[in-house]
XYZ file of C-alpha atoms in Angstrom:
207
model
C -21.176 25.360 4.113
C -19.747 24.297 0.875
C -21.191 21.845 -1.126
C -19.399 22.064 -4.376
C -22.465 23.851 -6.006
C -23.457 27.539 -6.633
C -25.156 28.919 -3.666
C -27.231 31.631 -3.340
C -27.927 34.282 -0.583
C -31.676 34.510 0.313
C -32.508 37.362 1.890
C -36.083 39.121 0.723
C -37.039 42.667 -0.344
C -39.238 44.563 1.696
C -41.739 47.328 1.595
C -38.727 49.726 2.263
C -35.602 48.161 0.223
C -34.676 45.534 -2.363
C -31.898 43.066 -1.616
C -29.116 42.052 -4.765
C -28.760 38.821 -3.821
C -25.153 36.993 -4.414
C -24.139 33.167 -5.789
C -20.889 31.951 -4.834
C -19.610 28.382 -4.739
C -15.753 28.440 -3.106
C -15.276 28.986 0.498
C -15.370 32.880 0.750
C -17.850 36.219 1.711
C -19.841 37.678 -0.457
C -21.432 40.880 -0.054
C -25.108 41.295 0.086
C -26.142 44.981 -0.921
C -29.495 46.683 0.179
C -31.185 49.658 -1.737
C -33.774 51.879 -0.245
C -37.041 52.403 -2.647
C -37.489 55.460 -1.450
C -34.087 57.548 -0.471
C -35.457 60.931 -0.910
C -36.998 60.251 2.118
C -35.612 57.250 3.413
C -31.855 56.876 4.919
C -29.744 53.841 6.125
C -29.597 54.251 10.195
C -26.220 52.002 9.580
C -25.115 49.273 7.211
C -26.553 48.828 4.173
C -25.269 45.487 3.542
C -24.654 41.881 5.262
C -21.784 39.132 4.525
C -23.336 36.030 2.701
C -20.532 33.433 3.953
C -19.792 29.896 2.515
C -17.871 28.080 4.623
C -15.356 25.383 4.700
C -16.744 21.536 4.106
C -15.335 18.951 6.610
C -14.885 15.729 3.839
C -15.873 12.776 5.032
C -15.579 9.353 3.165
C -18.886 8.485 1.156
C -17.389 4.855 0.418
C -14.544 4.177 2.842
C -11.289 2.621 1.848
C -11.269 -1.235 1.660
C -8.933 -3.351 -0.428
C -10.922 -6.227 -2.041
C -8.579 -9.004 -0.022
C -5.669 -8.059 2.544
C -3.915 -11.492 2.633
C -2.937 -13.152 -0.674
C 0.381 -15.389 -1.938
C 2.895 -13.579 -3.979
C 2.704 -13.752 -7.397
C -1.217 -14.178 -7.048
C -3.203 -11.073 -8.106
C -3.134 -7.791 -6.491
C -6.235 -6.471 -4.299
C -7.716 -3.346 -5.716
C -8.993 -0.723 -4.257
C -12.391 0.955 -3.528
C -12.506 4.359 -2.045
C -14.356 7.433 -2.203
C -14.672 11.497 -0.813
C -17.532 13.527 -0.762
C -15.141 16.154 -2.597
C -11.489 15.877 -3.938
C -9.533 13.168 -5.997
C -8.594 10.247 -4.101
C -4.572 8.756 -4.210
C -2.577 6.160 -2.561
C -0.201 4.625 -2.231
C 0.873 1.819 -4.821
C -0.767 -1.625 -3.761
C 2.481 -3.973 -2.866
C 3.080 -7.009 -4.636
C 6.243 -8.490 -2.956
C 5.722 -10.386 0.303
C 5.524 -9.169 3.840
C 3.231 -6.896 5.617
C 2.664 -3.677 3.679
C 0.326 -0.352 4.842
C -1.258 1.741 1.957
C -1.946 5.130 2.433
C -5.089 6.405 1.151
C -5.451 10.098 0.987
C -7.732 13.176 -0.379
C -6.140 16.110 -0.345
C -7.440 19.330 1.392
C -7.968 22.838 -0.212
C -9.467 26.274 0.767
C -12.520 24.290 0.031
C -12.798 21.616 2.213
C -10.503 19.182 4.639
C -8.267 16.391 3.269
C -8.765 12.973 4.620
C -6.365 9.917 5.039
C -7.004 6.463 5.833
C -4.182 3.765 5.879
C -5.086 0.416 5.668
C -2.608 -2.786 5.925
C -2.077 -6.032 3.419
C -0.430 -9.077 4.151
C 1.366 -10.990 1.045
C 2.716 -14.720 2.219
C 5.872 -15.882 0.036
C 5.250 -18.548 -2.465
C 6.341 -21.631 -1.560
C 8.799 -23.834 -3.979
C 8.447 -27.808 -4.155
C 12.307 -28.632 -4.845
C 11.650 -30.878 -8.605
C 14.749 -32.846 -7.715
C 15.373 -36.371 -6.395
C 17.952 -38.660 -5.107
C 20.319 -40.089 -7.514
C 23.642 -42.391 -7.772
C 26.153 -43.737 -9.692
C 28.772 -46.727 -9.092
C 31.949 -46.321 -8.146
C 34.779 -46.455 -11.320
C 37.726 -44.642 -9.689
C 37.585 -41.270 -11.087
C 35.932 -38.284 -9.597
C 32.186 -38.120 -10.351
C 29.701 -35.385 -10.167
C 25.996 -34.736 -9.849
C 24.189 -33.544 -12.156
C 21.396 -31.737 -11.284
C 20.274 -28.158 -12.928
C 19.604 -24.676 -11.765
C 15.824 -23.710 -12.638
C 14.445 -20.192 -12.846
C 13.276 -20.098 -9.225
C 16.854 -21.474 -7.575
C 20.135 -22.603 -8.244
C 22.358 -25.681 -7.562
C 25.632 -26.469 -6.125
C 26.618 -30.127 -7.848
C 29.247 -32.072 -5.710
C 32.286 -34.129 -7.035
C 33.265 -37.525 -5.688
C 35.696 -40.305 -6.321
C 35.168 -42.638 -3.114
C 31.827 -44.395 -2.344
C 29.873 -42.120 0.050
C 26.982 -40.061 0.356
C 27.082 -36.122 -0.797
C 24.841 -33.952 -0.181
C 23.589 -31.465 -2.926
C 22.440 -27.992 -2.168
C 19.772 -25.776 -4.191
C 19.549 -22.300 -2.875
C 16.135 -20.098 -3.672
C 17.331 -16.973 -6.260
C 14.552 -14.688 -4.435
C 14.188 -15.720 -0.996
C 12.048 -12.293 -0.517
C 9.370 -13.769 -2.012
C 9.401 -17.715 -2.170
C 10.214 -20.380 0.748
C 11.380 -23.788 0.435
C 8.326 -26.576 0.587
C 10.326 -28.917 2.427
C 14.022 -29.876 1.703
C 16.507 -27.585 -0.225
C 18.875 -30.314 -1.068
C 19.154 -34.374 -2.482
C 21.432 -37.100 -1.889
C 24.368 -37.803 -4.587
C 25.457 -41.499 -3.479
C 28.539 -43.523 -5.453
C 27.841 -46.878 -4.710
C 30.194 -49.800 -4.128
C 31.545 -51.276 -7.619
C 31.083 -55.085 -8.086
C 34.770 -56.186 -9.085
C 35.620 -57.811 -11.958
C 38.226 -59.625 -13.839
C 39.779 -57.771 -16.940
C 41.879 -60.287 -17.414
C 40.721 -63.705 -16.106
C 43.627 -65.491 -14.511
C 44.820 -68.289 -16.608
C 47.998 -70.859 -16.382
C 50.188 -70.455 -19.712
């Protein structure tokens, strides 16, 4: 069977012939030629040679495929990968790094040589979860239309409101890559104009 070294035939001369022994290392047959010591008297009743055959390896994993972690948080680092054949280069396929549940195909491919393996193994990458930095805020009432003002970040963006009247408003932050991150709680913050204490401008007098 093939090993992925030379290999020789060992067959033995005799008292009658001597064998030429052949080395091969693919998958193949060789011939292995006899020669009579003595053919003046001597004579082959048949073949004079054999087949010396080397024959295809079945590859089998000598360090099976296993990622160093299978669950991890996006943005975290990347499992690697520890794998190897008895013969043949191993591939896969590229490690994910966005969230969800990925599989990774791990493969060795097959020649005249020996068999090609595969093994597929699964990760699992959880989305990142965002703390909204943003809190409640207000402003009093002065009769013209007021907005919030909160500001978009690098991991979402924010839809300020406008109000004139005293009331409540809700402001909205939306995730920019909801692929890969989650809200930690609420996605949005209370905008409140408050009820104005009234005052004179001009203080009533008597002329």
């Amino acid at each position: 069977v093939y090993n992925g070294t030379e290999q020789t035939s060992a067959y033995e001369d005799t008292e009658l012939y001597t064998v030429a022994n052949v080395k091969g290392t693919n998958v193949g047959n060789y011939t292995v030629n006899f020669t009579l010591k003595d053919s003046a008297n001597y004579e082959w009743a048949g073949a004079s040679s054999v087949t010396f055959a080397i024959t295809k390896a079945t590859n089998v994993w000598t360090t099976a495929p296993t990622l160093t972690k299978t669950e991890w948080t996006y943005g975290d680092t990347a499992a690697t990968l520890n794998a190897i054949a008895q013969f043949g280069t191993v591939d896969y396929t590229a490690i994910p790094t966005t969230a969800g549940t990925h599989t990774i195909v791990v493969t060795v491919a097959g020649n005249d040589n020996y068999t090609g393996l595969e093994e597929t193994l699964t990760v699992t990458i959880a989305k990142q979860k965002v703390t909204l930095n943003a809190t409640n805020s207000s402003v009093v009432y002065n009769g013209t239309e007021q907005t919030s003002a909160y500001e978009d970040t690098e991991l979402y963006t924010v839809a300020n409101v406008k109000g004139t009247n005293v009331g409540n408003y809700t402001v909205n932050f939306t995730l920019k890559d909801t692929d890969n991150y989650e809200w930690d709680g609420d996605s949005f913050v209370t905008f409140a104009i408050t009820k104005a204490t009234n005052k004179w401008t001009t203080v009533p007098a008597l002329d």
